Short mmCIF file of C-alpha atoms in Angstrom, two decimals:
data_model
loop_
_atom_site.label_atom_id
_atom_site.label_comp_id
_atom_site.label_asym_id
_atom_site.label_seq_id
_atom_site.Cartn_x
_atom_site.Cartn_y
_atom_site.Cartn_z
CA UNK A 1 0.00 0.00 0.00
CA UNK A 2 1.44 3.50 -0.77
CA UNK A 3 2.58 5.57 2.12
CA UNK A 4 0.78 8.57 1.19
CA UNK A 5 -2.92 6.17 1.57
CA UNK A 6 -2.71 4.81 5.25
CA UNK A 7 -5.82 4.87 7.21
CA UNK A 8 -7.88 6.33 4.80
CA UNK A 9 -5.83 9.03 5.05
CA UNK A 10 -4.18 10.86 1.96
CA UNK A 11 -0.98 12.89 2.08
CA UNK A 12 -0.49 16.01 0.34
CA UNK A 13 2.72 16.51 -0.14
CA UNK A 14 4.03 13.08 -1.44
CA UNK A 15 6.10 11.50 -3.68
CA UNK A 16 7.78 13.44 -6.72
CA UNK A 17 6.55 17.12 -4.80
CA UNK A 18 8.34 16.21 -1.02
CA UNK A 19 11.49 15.25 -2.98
CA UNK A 20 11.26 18.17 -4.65
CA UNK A 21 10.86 20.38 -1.77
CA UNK A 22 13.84 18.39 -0.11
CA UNK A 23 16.16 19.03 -3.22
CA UNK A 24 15.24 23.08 -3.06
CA UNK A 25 16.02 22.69 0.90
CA UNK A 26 19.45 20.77 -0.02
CA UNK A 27 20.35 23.48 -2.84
CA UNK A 28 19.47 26.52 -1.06
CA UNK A 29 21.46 25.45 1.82
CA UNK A 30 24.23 25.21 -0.66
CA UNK A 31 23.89 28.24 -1.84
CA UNK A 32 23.52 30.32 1.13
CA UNK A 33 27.13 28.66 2.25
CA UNK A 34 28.78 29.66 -0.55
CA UNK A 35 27.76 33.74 -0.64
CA UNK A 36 28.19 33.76 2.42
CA UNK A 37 31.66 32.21 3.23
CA UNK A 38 33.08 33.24 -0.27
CA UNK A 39 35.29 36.04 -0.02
CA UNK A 40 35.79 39.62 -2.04
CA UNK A 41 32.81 38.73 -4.25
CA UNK A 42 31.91 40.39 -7.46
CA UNK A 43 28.62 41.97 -8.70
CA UNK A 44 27.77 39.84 -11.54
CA UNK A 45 29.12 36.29 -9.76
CA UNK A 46 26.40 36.89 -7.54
CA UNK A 47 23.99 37.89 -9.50
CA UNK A 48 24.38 34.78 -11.76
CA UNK A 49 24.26 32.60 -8.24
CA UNK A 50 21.11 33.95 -7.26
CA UNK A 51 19.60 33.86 -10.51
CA UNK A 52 20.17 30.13 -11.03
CA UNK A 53 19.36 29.51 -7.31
CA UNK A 54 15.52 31.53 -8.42
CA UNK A 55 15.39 29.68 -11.38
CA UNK A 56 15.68 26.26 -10.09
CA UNK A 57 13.41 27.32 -7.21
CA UNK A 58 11.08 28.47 -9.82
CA UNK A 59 11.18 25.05 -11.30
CA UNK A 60 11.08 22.78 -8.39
CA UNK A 61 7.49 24.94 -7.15
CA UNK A 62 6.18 23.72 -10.46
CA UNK A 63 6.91 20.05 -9.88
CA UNK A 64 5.49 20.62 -6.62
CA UNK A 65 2.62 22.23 -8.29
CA UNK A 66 2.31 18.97 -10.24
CA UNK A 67 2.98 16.43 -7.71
CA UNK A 68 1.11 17.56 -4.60
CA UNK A 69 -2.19 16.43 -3.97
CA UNK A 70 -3.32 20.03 -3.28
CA UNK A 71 -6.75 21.32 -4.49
CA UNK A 72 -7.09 23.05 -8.30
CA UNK A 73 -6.94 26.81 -7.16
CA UNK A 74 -3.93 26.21 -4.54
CA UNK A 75 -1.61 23.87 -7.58
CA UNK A 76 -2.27 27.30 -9.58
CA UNK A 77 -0.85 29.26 -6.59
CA UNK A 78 1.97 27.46 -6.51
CA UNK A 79 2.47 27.23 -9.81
CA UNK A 80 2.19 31.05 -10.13
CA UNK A 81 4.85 31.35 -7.33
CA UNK A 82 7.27 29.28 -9.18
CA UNK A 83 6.70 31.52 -12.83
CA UNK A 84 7.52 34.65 -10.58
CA UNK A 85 10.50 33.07 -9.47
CA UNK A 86 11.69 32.07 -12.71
CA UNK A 87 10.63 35.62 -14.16
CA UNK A 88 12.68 37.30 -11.40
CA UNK A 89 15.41 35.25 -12.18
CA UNK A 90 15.84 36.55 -15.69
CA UNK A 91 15.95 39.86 -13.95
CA UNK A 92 18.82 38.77 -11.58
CA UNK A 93 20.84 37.33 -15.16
CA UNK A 94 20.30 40.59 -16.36
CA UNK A 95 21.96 42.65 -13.83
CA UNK A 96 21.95 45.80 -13.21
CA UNK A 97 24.85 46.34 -11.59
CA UNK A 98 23.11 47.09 -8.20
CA UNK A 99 23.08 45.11 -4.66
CA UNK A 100 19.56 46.83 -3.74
CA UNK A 101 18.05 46.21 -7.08
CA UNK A 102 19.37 42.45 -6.38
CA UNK A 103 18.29 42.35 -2.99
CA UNK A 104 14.79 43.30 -4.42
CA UNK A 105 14.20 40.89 -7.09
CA UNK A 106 15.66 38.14 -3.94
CA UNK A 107 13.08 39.27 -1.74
CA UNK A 108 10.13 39.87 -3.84
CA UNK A 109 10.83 35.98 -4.69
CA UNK A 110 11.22 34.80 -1.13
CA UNK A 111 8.14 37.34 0.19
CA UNK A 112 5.63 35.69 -3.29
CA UNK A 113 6.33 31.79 -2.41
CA UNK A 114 5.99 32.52 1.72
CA UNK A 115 2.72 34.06 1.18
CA UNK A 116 2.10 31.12 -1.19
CA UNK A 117 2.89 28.48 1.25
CA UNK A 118 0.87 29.73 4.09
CA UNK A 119 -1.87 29.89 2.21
CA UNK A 120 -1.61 26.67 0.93
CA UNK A 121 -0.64 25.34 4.60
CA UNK A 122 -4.11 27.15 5.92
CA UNK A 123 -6.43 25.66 2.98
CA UNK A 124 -4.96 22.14 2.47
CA UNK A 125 -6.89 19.71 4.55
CA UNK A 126 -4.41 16.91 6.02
CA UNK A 127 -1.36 18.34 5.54
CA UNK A 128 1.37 17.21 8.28
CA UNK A 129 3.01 19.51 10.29
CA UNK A 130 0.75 22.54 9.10
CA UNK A 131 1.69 24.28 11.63
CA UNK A 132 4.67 24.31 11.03
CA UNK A 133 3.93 24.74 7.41
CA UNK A 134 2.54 27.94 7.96
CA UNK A 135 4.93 29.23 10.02
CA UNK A 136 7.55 28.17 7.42
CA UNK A 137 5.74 30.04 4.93
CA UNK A 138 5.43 32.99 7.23
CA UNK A 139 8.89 33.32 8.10
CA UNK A 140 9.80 33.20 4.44
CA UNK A 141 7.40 35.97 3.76
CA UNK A 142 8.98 37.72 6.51
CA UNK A 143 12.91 37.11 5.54
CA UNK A 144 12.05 38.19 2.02
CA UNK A 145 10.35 41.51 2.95
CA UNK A 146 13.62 42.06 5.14
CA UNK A 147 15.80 41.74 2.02
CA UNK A 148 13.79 43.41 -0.35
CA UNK A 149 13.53 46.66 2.08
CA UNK A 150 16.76 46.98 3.30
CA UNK A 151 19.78 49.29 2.13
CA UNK A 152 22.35 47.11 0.84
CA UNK A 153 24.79 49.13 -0.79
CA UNK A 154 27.46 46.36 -0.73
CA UNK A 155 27.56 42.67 -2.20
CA UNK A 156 29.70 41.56 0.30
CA UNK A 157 27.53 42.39 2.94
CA UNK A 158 24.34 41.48 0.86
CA UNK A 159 26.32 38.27 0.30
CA UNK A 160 26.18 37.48 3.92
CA UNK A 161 23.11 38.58 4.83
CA UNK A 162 20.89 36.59 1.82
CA UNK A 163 23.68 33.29 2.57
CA UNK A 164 22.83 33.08 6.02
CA UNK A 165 19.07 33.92 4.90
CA UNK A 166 19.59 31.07 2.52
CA UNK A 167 20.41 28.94 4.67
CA UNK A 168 17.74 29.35 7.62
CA UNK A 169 15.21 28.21 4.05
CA UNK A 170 16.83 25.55 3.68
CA UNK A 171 17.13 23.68 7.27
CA UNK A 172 12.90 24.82 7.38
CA UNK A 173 12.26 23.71 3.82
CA UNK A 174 14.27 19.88 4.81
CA UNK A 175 12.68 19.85 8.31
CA UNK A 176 9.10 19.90 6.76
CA UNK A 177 9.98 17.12 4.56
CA UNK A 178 10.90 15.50 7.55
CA UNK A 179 7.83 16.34 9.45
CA UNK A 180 5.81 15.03 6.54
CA UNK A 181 7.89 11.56 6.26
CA UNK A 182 7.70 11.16 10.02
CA UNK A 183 4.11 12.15 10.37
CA UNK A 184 3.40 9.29 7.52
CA UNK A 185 5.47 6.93 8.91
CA UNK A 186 3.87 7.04 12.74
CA UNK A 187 0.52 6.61 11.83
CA UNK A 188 -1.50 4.13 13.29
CA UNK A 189 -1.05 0.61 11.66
CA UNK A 190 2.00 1.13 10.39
CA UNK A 191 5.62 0.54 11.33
CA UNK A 192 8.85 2.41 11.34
CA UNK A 193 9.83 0.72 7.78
CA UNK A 194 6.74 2.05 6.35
CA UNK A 195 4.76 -0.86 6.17
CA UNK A 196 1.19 -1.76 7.73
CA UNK A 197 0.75 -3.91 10.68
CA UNK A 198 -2.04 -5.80 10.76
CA UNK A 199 -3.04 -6.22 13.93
CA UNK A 200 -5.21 -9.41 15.15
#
């Protein structure tokens, strides 16, 4: 039996979408370490980083979008979330030569998927850890306001600041895939290996 129909139950986020959510969480993470730790970075380096870190973003929300058991109207959402992404990442590859017009297009991204996940954490019926969904969401909305507003007249020091951002995504974006896999995996009738007991 699938792992995503125990109990009658049916899991949103499963399959193809919650490895796609753990590969964003794995490559943002990636990417946050390497602004911020790299040293005497140039403009246009990190404009191409963050523009290929959108753009896959982008893409992974649509396979998410695809994947997810979510309801009509909230697979558009997200699907919208990951075109703005991809847009702004065309912005990114075409510069500007300008940290706060970077920082903008970054946190326009980050503040259009956060209020895109809450909502979809508030209107999607069984989700696991929805809390914690929503908060996710929230906090991205929040972190991407914060970059989008504030002064950064320097790469290094937008560097650091959207790196260590980066990475804060990341850990929450792999901790709800975890929440989801061990929500699935502890419910009742079936075992830590993922298959059902049946009980006499």
């Amino acid at each position: 039996m699938p792992e995503n129909e125990l109990e009658g139950r049916t899991e949103p986020l499963a399959g193809g979408a919650r490895q796609a959510i753990l590969v964003a969480g794995a490559c943002s993470m990636i990417v946050g370490v390497v602004v911020a730790v790299w040293p005497h970075k140039s403009l246009p380096t990190v404009e191409l980083l963050f523009g290929l870190y959108l753009l896959l973003n982008g893409g992974l929300q649509m396979v998410v979008s695809f994947g997810a058991k979510f309801a009509p109207a909230l697979r558009v959402l997200v699907f919208a979330s990951g075109l703005v992404s991809m847009l702004l990442a065309v912005l990114c590859f075409s510069g500007g030569n300008s940290a706060l017009l970077l920082s903008f297009w970054i946190g326009l991204a980050w503040s259009v998927r956060g209020i895109c996940h809450a909502t979809v954490a508030v209107w999607t019926d069984n989700l696991a850890g929805g809390g914690r969904q929503e908060v996710f969401g929230l906090a991205t909305m929040v972190l991407g306001i914060l970059v989008g507003v504030l002064p950064f007249d320097s790469v290094d020091v937008l560097g650091l600041v959207v790196g260590l951002f980066l990475i804060v995504i990341g850990t929450m974006e792999v901790l709800s895939v975890a929440a989801v896999r061990h929500s699935v995996v502890d419910l009742p009738g079936v075992s830590r290996m993922g298959a059902v007991r049946l009980d006499p």
